Every structure is written in C-alpha cells, then in structure tokens.
mmCIF file with all atom_site columns, C-alpha atoms in Angstrom:
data_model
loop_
_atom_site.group_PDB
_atom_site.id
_atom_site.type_symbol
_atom_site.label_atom_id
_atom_site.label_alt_id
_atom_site.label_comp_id
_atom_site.label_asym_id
_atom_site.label_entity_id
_atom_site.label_seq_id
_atom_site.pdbx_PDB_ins_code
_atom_site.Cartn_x
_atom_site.Cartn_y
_atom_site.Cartn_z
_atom_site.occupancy
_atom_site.B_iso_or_equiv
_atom_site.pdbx_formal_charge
_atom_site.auth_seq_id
_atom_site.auth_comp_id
_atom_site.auth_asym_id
_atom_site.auth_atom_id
_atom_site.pdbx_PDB_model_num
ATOM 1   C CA . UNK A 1 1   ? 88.210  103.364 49.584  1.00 0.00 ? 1   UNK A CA 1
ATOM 2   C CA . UNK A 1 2   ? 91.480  104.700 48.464  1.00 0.00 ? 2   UNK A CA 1
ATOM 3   C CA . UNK A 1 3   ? 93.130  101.373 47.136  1.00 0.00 ? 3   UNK A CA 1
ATOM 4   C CA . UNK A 1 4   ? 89.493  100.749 45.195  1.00 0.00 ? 4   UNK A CA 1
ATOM 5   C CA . UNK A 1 5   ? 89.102  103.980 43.626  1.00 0.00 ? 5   UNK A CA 1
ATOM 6   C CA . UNK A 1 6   ? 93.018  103.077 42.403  1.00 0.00 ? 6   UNK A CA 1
ATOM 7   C CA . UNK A 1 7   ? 92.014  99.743  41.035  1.00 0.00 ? 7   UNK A CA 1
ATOM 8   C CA . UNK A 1 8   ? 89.071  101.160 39.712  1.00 0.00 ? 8   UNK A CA 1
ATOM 9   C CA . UNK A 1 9   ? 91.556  103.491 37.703  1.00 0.00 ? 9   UNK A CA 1
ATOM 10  C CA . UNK A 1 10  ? 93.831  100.901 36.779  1.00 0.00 ? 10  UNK A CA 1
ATOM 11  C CA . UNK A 1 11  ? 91.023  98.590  35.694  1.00 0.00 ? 11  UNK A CA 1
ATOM 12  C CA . UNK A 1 12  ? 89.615  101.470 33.350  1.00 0.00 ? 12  UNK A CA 1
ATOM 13  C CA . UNK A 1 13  ? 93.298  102.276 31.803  1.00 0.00 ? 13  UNK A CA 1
ATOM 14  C CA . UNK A 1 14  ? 93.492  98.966  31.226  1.00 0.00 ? 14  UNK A CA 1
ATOM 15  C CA . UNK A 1 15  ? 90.398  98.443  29.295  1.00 0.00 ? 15  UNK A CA 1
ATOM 16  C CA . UNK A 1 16  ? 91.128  101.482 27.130  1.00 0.00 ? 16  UNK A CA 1
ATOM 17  C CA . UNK A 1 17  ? 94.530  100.237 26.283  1.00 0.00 ? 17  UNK A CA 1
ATOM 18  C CA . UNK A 1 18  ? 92.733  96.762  25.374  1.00 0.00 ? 18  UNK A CA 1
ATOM 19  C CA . UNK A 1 19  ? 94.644  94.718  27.117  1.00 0.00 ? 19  UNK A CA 1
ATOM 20  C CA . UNK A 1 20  ? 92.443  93.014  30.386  1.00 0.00 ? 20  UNK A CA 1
ATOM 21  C CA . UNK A 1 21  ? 94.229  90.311  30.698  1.00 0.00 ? 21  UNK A CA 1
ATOM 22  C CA . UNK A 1 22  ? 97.146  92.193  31.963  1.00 0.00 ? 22  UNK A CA 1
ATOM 23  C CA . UNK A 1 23  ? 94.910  94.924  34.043  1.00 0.00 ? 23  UNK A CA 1
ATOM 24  C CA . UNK A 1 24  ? 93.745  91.816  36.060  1.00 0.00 ? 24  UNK A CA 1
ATOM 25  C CA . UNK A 1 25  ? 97.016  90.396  36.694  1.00 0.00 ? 25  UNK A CA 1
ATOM 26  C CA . UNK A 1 26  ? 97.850  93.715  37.944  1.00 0.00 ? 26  UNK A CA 1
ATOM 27  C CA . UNK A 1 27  ? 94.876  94.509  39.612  1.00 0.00 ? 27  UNK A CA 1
ATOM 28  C CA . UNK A 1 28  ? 94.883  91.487  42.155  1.00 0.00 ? 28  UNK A CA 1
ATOM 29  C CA . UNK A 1 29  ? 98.436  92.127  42.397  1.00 0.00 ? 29  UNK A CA 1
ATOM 30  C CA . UNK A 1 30  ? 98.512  95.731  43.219  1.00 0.00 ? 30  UNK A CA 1
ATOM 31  C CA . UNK A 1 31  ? 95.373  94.669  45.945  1.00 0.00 ? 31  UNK A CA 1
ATOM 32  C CA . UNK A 1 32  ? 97.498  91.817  47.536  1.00 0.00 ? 32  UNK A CA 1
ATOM 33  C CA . UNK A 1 33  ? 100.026 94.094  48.096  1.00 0.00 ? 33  UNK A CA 1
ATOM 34  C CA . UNK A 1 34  ? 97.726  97.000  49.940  1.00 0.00 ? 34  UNK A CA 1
ATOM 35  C CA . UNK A 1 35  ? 96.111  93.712  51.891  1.00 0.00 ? 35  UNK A CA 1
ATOM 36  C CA . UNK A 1 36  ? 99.417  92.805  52.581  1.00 0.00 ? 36  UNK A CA 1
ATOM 37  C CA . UNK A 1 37  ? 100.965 96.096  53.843  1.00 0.00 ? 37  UNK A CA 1
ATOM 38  C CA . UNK A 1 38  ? 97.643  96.672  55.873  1.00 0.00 ? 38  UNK A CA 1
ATOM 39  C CA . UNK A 1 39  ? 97.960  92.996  57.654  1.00 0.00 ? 39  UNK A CA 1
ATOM 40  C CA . UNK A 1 40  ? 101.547 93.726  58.401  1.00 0.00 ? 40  UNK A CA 1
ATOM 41  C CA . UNK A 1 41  ? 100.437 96.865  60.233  1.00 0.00 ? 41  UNK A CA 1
ATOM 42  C CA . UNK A 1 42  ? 97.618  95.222  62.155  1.00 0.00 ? 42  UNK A CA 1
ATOM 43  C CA . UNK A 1 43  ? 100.100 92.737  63.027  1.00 0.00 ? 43  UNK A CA 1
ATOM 44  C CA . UNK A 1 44  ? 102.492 95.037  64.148  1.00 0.00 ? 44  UNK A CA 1
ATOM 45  C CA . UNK A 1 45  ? 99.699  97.036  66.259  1.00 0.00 ? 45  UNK A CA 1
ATOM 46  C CA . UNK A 1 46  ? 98.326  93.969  68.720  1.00 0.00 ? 46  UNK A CA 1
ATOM 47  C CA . UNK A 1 47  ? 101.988 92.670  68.333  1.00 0.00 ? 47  UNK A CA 1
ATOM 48  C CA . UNK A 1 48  ? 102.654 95.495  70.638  1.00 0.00 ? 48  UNK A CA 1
ATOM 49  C CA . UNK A 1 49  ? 99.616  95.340  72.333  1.00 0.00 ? 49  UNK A CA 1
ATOM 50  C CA . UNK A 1 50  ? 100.234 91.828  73.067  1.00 0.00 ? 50  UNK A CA 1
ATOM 51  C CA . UNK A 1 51  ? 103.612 92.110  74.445  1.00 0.00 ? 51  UNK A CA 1
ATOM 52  C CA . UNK A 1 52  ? 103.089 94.673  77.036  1.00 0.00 ? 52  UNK A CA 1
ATOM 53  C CA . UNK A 1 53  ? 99.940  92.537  77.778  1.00 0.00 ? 53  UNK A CA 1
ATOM 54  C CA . UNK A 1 54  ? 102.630 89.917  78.303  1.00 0.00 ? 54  UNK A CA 1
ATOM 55  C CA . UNK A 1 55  ? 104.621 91.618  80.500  1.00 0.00 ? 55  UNK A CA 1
ATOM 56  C CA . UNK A 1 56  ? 101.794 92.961  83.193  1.00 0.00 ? 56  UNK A CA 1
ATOM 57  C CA . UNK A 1 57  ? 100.690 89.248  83.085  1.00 0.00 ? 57  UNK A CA 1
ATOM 58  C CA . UNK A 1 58  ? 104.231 88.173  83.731  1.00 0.00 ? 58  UNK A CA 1
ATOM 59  C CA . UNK A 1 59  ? 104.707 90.859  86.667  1.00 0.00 ? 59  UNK A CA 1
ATOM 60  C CA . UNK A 1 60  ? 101.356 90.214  87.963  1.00 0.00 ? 60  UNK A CA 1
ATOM 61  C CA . UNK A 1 61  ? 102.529 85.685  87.761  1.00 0.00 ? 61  UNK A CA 1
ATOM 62  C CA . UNK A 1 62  ? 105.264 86.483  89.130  1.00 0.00 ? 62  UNK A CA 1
ATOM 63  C CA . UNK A 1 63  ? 103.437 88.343  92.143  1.00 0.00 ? 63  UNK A CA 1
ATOM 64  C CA . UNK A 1 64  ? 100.487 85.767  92.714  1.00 0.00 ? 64  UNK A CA 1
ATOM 65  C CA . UNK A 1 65  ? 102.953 83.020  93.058  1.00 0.00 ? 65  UNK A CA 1
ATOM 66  C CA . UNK A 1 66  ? 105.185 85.223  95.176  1.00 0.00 ? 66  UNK A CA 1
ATOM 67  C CA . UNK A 1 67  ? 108.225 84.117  93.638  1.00 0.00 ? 67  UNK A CA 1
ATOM 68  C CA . UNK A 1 68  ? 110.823 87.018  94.368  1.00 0.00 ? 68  UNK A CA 1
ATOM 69  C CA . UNK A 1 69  ? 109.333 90.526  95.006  1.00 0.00 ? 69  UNK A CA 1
ATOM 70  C CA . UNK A 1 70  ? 112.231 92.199  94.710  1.00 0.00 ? 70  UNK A CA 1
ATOM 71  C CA . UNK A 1 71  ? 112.525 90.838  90.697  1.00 0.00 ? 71  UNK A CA 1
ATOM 72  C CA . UNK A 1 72  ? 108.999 92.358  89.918  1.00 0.00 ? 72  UNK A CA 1
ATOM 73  C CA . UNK A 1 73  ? 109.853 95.275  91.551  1.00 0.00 ? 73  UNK A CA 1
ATOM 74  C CA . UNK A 1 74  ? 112.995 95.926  89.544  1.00 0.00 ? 74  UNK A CA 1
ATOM 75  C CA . UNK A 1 75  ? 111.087 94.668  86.248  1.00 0.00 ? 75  UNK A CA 1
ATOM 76  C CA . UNK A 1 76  ? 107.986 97.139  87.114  1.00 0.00 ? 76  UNK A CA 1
ATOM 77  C CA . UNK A 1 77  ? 110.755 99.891  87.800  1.00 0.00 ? 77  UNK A CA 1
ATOM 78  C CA . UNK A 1 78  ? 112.186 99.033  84.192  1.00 0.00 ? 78  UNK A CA 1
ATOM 79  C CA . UNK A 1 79  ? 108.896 99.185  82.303  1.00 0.00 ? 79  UNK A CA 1
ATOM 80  C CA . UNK A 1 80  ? 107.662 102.754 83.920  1.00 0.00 ? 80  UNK A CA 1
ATOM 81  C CA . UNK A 1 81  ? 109.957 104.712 81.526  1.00 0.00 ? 81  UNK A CA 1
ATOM 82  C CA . UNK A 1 82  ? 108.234 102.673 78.943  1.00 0.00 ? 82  UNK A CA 1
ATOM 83  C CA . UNK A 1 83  ? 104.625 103.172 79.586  1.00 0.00 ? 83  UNK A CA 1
ATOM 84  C CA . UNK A 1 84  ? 103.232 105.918 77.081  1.00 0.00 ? 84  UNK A CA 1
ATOM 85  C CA . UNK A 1 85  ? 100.357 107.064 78.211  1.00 0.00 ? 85  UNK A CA 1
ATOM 86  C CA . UNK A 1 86  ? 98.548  107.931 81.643  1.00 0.00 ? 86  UNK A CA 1
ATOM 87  C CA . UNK A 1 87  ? 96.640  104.873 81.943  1.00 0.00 ? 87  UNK A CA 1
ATOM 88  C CA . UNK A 1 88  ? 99.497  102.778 81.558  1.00 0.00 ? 88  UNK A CA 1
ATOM 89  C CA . UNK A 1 89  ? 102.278 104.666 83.932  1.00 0.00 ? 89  UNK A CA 1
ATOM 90  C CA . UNK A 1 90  ? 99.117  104.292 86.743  1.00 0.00 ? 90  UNK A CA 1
ATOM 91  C CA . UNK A 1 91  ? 98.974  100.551 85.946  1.00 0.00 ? 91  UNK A CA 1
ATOM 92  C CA . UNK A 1 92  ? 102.972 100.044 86.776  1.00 0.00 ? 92  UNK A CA 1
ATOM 93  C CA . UNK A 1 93  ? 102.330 102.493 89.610  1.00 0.00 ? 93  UNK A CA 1
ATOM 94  C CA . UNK A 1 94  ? 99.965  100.943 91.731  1.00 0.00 ? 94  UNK A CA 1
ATOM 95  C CA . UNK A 1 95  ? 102.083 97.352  90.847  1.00 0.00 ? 95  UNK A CA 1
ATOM 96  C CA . UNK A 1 96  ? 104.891 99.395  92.351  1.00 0.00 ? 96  UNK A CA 1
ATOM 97  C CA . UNK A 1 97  ? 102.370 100.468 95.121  1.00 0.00 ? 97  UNK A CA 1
ATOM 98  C CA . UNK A 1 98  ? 101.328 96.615  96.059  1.00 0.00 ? 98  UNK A CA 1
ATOM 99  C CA . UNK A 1 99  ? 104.987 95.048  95.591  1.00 0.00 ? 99  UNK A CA 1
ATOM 100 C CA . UNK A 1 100 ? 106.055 98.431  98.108  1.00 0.00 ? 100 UNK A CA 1
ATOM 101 C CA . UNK A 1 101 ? 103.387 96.923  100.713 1.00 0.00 ? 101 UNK A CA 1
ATOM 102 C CA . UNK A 1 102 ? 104.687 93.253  100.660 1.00 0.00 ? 102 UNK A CA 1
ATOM 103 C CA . UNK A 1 103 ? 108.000 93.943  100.431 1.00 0.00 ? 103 UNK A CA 1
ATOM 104 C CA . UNK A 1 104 ? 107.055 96.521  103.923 1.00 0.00 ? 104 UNK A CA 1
ATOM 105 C CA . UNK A 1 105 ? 105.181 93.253  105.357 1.00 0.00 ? 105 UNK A CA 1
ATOM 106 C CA . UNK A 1 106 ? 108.272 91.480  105.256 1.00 0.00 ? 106 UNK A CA 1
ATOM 107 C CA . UNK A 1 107 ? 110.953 93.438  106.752 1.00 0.00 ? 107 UNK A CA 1
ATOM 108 C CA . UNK A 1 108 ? 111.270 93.155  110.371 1.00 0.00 ? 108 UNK A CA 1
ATOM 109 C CA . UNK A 1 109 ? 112.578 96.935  111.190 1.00 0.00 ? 109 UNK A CA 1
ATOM 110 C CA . UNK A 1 110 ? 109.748 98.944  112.012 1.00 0.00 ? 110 UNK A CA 1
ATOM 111 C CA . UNK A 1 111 ? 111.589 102.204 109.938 1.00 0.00 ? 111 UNK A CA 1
ATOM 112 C CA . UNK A 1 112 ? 112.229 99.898  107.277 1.00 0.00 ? 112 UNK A CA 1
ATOM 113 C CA . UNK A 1 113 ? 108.928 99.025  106.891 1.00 0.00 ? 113 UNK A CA 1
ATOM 114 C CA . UNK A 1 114 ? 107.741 102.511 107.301 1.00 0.00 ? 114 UNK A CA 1
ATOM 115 C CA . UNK A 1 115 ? 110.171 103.412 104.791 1.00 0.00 ? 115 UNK A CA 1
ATOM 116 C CA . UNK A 1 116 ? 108.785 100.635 102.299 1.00 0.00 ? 116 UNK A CA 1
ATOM 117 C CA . UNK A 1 117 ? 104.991 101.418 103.083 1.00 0.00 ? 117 UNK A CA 1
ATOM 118 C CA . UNK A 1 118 ? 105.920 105.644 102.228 1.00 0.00 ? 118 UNK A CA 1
ATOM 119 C CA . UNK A 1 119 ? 107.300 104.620 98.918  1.00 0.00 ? 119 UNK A CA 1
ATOM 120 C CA . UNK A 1 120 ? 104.375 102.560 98.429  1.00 0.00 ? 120 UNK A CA 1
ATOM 121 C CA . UNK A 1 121 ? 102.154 106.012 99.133  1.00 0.00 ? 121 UNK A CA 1
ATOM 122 C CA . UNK A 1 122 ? 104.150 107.915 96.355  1.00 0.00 ? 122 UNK A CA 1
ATOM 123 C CA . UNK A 1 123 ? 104.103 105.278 94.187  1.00 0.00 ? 123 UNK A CA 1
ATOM 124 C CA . UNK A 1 124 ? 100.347 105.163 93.891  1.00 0.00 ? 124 UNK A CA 1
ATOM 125 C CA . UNK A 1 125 ? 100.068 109.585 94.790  1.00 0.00 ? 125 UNK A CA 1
ATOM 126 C CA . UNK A 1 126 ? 101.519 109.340 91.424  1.00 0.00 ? 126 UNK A CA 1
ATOM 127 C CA . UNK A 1 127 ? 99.390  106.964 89.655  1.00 0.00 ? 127 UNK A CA 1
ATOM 128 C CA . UNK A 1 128 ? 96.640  109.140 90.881  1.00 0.00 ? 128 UNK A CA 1
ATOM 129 C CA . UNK A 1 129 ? 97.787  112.097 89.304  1.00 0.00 ? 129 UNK A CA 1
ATOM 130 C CA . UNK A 1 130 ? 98.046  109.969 86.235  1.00 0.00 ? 130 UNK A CA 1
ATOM 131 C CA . UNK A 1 131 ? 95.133  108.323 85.949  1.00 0.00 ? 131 UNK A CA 1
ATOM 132 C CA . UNK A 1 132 ? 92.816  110.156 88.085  1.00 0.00 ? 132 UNK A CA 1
ATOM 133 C CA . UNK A 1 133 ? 89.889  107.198 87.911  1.00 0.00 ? 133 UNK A CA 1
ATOM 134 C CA . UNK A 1 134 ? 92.124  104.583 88.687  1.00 0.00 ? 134 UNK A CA 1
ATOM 135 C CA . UNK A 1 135 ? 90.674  102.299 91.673  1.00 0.00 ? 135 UNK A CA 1
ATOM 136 C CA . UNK A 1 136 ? 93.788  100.406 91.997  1.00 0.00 ? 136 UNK A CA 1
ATOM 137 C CA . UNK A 1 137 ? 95.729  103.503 93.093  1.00 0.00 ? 137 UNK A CA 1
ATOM 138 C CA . UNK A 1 138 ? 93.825  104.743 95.275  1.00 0.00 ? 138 UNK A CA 1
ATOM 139 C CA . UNK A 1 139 ? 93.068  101.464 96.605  1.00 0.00 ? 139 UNK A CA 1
ATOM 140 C CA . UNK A 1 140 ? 96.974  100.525 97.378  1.00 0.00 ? 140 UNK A CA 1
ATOM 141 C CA . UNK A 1 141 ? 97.377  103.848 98.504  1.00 0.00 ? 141 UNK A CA 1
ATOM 142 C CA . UNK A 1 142 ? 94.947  103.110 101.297 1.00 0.00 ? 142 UNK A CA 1
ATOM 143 C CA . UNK A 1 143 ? 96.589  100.073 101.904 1.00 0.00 ? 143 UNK A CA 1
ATOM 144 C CA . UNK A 1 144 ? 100.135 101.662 102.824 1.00 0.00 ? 144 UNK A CA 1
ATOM 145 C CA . UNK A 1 145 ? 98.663  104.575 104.531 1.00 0.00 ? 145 UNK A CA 1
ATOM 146 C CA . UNK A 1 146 ? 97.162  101.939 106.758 1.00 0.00 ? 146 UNK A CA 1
ATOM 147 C CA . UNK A 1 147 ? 100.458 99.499  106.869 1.00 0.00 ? 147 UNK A CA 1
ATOM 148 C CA . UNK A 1 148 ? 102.093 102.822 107.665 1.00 0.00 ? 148 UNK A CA 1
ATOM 149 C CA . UNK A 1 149 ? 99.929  103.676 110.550 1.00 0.00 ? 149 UNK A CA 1
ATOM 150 C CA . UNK A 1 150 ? 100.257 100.210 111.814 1.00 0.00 ? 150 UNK A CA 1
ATOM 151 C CA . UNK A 1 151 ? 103.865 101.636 112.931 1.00 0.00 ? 151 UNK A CA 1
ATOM 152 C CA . UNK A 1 152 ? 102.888 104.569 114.451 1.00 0.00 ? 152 UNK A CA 1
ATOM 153 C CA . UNK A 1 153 ? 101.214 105.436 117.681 1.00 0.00 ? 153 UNK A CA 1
ATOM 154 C CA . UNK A 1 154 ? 97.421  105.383 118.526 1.00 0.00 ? 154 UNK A CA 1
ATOM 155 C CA . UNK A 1 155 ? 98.064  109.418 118.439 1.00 0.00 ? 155 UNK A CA 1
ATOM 156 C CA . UNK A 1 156 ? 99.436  109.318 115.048 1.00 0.00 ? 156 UNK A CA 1
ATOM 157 C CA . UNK A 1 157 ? 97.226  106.964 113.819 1.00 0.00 ? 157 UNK A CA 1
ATOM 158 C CA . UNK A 1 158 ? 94.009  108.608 114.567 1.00 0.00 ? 158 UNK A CA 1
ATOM 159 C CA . UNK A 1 159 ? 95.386  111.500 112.532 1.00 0.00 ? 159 UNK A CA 1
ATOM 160 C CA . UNK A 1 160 ? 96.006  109.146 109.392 1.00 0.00 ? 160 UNK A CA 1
ATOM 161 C CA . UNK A 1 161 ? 91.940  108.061 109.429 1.00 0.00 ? 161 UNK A CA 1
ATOM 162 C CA . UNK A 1 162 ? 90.980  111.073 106.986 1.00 0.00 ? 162 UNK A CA 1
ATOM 163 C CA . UNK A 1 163 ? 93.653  110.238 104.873 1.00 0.00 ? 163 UNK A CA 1
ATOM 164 C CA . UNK A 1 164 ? 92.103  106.594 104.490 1.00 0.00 ? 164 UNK A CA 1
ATOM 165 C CA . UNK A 1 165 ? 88.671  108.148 104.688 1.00 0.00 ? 165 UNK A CA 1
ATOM 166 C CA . UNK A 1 166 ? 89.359  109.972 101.404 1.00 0.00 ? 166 UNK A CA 1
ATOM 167 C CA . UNK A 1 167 ? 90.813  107.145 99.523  1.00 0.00 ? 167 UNK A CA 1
ATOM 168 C CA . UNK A 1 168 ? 87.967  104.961 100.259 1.00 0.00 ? 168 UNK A CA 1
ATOM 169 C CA . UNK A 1 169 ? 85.445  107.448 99.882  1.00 0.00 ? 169 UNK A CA 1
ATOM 170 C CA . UNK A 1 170 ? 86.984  108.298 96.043  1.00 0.00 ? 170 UNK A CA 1
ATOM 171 C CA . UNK A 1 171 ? 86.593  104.701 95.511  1.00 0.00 ? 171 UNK A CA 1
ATOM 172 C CA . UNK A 1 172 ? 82.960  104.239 96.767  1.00 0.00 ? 172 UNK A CA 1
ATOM 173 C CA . UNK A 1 173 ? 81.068  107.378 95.807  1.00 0.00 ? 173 UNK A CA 1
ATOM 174 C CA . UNK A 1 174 ? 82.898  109.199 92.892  1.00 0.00 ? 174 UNK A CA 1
ATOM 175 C CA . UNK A 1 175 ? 84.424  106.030 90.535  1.00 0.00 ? 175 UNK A CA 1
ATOM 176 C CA . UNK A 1 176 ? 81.250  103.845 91.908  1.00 0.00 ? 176 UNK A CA 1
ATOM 177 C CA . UNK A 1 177 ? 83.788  100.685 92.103  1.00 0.00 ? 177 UNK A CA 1
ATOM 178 C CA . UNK A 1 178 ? 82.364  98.167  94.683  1.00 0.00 ? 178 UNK A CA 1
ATOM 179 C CA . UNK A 1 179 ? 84.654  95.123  93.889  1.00 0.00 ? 179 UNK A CA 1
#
C-alpha cells in the first residue's frame, strides 16, 4: 500500500505538471523497481530456507544410506552453532541423539558403547529443553536410555524402566504422537 499511495503521488504531480507521458515512464519504472527489490528479498528468504532444508536432507541421506556416521556426526556438530532458534537446535539434537545410538551399536567395548549411548541421552536432554514438544527427542532419548541399559545389569536396568516410562508416556499422552 505504501509503493501505491507513492505512485499515486507521482502520477498526480505528474498530471499537474502536464507532462503524462513522462509520469508513466516513471511510474512503471519506480514500480519495477519496488517489485524488484521485494522479489530479491523473497528470494533471499526461501534461499535460506532452502539451504538449511538442504542440509538436514543431506545429513538425514547421508544417514539412511549409512554411508559414514562419523561424517554426519561431525557435519550435525558443525551446523548446531548455526541453528537460530529452538526448534531448529532440537532438530540437530535428536540427529546427534540417533547418529550417538548407531555409532554405540557399533563399537564392540561395552564402556564405549555406554559412553556413546550417554552422549546420545544429553544430546536429546537438550533438545528437550529446547523444544519441549519435540517427539523426536524424546523418542531417541528413549532409545539410548534403553541401548544404555542393555549394558548394565538386570539390577540396574530395572531402575532405568521409569526413565523410559516417562519418555514414552510424554510421547503418548501429552504431544498425542502415535507414529
């Protein structure tokens, strides 16, 4: 509404100086250059939207194929600093959170994997705090508390249950996620 009410007052200096002609030539000049400025910015906006689209697709490729763990770890490590809001530092953390619990399934040390599965749990205890309603946290979180258990005696094991309990009861009742 701003850029018409300006051609508007253009277009009515013109006429009063008697010279249309020229108030036109200006008038869809001056307007291709406020539709030009404002496509730039849209462009710039899902330019960046697209991009870090691009790179949780890439991380999450890279995953699904299971080409080298240890490269989407480093690149989710590298895009955390990066992630501006809540939402989006939850999204690299439960990546974080999964890579932690495949990268635990792997190793063949017991305290290594324990090791992994724990920095899998902080990982996602911190995309909780960030994004309180995000399944996926929770959801990996559960996942290493159980791989973690897994290493543990039947003692220590039993005492892990409410843990899991919680996580799975957040899921169910309170965000209503079923899938």
């Amino acid at each position: 509404t701003f850029c018409h009410v300006n051609l508007i007052f253009v277009t009515n200096i013109a006429i009063l100086s008697h010279s249309c002609i020229c108030s036109q030539v200006f008038c869809h000049q001056y307007s291709v250059f406020i539709n030009l400025q404002k496509f730039k910015c849209v462009m710039k906006l899902l330019f960046t939207m697209l991009l870090a689209v691009l790179q949780f697709a890439s991380v999450d490729n890279d995953f699904k194929y299971g080409t080298d763990y240890g490269k989407c770890r480093e690149t989710l490590q590298q895009m955390l600093p990066q992630a501006q809001s809540g939402k989006e530092k939850a999204e690299v953390l439960w990546r974080l959170s999964r890579i932690c619990l495949v990268l635990g399934e792997n190793q063949e040390n017991a305290s290594a994997k324990r090791s992994l599965y724990k920095e899998g749990m902080e990982y996602a205890a911190a995309g909780i705090k960030e994004d309180p309603k995000s399944v996926d946290c929770y959801m990996w979180h559960c996942a290493n508390v159980g791989r973690e258990c897994q290493t543990r005696s039947l003692m220590e094991q039993a005492a892990a249950v409410p843990d899991m309990t919680d996580d799975l009861t957040t899921i169910l009742d309170r965000l209503g996620a079923t899938d």
